[in-house]
Short mmCIF file of C-alpha atoms in Angstrom, two decimals:
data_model
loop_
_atom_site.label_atom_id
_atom_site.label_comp_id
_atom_site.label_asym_id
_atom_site.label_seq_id
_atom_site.Cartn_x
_atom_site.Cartn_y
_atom_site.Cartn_z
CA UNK A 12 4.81 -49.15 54.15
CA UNK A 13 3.74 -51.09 51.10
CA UNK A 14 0.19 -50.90 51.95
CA UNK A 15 -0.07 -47.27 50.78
CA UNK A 16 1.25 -48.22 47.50
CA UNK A 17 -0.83 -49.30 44.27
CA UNK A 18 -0.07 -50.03 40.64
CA UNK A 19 -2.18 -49.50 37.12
CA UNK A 20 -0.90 -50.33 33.53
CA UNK A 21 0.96 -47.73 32.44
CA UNK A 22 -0.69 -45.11 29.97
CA UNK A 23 -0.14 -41.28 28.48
CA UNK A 24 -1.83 -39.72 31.08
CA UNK A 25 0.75 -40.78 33.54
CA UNK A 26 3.61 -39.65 31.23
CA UNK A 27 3.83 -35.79 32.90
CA UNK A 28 4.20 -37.41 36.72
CA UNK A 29 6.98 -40.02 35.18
CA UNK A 30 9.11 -37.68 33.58
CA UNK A 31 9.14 -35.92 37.32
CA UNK A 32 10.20 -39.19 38.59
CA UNK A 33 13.02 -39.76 36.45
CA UNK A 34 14.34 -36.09 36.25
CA UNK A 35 14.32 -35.81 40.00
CA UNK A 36 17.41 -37.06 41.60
CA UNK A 37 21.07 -36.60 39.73
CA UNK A 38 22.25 -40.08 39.30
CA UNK A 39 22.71 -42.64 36.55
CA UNK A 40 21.46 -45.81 35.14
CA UNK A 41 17.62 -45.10 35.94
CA UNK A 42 15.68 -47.53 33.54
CA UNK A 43 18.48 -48.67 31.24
CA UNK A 44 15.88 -51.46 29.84
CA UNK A 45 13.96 -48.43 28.14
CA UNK A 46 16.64 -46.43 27.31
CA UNK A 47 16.78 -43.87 30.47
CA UNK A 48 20.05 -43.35 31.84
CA UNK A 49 20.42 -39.72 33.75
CA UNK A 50 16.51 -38.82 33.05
CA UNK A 51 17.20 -36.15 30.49
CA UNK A 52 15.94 -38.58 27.90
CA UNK A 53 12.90 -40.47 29.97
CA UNK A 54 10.12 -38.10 27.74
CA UNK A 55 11.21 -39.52 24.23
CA UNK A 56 11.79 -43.05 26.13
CA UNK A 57 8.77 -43.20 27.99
CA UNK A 58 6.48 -42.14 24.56
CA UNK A 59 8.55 -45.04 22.80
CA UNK A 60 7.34 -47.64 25.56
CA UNK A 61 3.89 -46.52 25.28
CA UNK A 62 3.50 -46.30 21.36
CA UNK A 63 5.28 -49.47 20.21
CA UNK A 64 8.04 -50.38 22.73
CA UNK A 65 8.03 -53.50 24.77
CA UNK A 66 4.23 -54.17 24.79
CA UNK A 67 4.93 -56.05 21.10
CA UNK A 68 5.96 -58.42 23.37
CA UNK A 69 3.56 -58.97 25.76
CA UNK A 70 5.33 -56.82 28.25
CA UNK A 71 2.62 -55.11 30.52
CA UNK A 72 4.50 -51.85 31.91
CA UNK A 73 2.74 -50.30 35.31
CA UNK A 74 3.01 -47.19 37.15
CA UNK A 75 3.68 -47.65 41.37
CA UNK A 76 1.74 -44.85 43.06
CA UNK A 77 1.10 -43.60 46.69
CA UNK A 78 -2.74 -44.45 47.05
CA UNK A 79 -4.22 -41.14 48.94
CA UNK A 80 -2.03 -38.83 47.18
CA UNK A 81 -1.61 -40.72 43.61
CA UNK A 82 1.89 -39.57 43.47
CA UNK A 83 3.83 -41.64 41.18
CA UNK A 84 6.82 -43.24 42.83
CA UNK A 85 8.16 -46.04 40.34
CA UNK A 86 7.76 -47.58 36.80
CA UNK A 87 8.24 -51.55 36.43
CA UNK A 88 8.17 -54.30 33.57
CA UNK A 89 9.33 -57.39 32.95
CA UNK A 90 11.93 -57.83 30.95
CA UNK A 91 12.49 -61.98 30.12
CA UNK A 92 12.76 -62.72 33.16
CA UNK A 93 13.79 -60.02 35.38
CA UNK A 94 11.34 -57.42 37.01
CA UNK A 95 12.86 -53.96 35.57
CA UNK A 96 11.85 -50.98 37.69
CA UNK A 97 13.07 -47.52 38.55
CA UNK A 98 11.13 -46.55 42.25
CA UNK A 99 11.65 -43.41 44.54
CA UNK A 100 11.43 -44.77 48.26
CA UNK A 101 11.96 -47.74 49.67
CA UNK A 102 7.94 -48.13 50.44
CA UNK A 103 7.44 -48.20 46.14
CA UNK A 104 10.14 -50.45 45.83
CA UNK A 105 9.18 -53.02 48.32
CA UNK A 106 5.93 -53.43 46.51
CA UNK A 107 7.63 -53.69 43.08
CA UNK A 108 9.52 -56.46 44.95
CA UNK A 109 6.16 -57.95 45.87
CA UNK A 110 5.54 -58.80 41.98
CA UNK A 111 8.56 -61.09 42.39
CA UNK A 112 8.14 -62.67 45.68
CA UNK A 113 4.47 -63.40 44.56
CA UNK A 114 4.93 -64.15 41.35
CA UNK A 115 2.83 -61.63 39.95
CA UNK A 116 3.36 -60.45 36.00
CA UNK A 117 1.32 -57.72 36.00
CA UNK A 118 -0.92 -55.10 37.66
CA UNK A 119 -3.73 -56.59 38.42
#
């Protein structure tokens, strides 16, 4: 359910509930556009994306989050011209996939 879902720019206060995210499920390939593969290594990538990172270049990273709750569920930028993201549930990811469909570049 998408409508449950909304987004803000990413910033260090959300850094604690991402590195939950991306350390909890044992697979691969995560976020490979910021450097996070099995999760192990999402604190040192996620402080790199915040600091100096990808917003050089105009990049606008943003956190997906369940609205009552404000559980975070996914992380998404673009990257040229692909919509990077790494989302837990298909509700999160669906509304990532929204940015696409609508043509959307950031969080509004």
């Amino acid at each position: 359910n998408v409508e449950i879902y909304s987004c803000e720019p990413l910033s260090p206060s959300h850094l604690p509930g991402l590195v939950l995210l991306f350390t909890s499920r044992m697979e691969r390939n995560k976020m490979t556009t910021i450097g996070v593969d099995t999760g192990l290594e999402a604190e040192e990538a996620l402080l790199r994306l915040m600091m100096v990172g990808r917003r050089k270049h105009g990049q606008k990273p943003f956190v997906v989050f369940q609205g009552p709750t404000k559980h975070i569920h996914g992380l998404a930028m673009w990257d040229n011209t692909t919509l990077a993201y790494y989302a837990i549930g298909a509700g999160a990811a669906n509304f990532i996939d929204s940015f696409k469909q609508d043509g959307r570049l950031e969080c509004a």
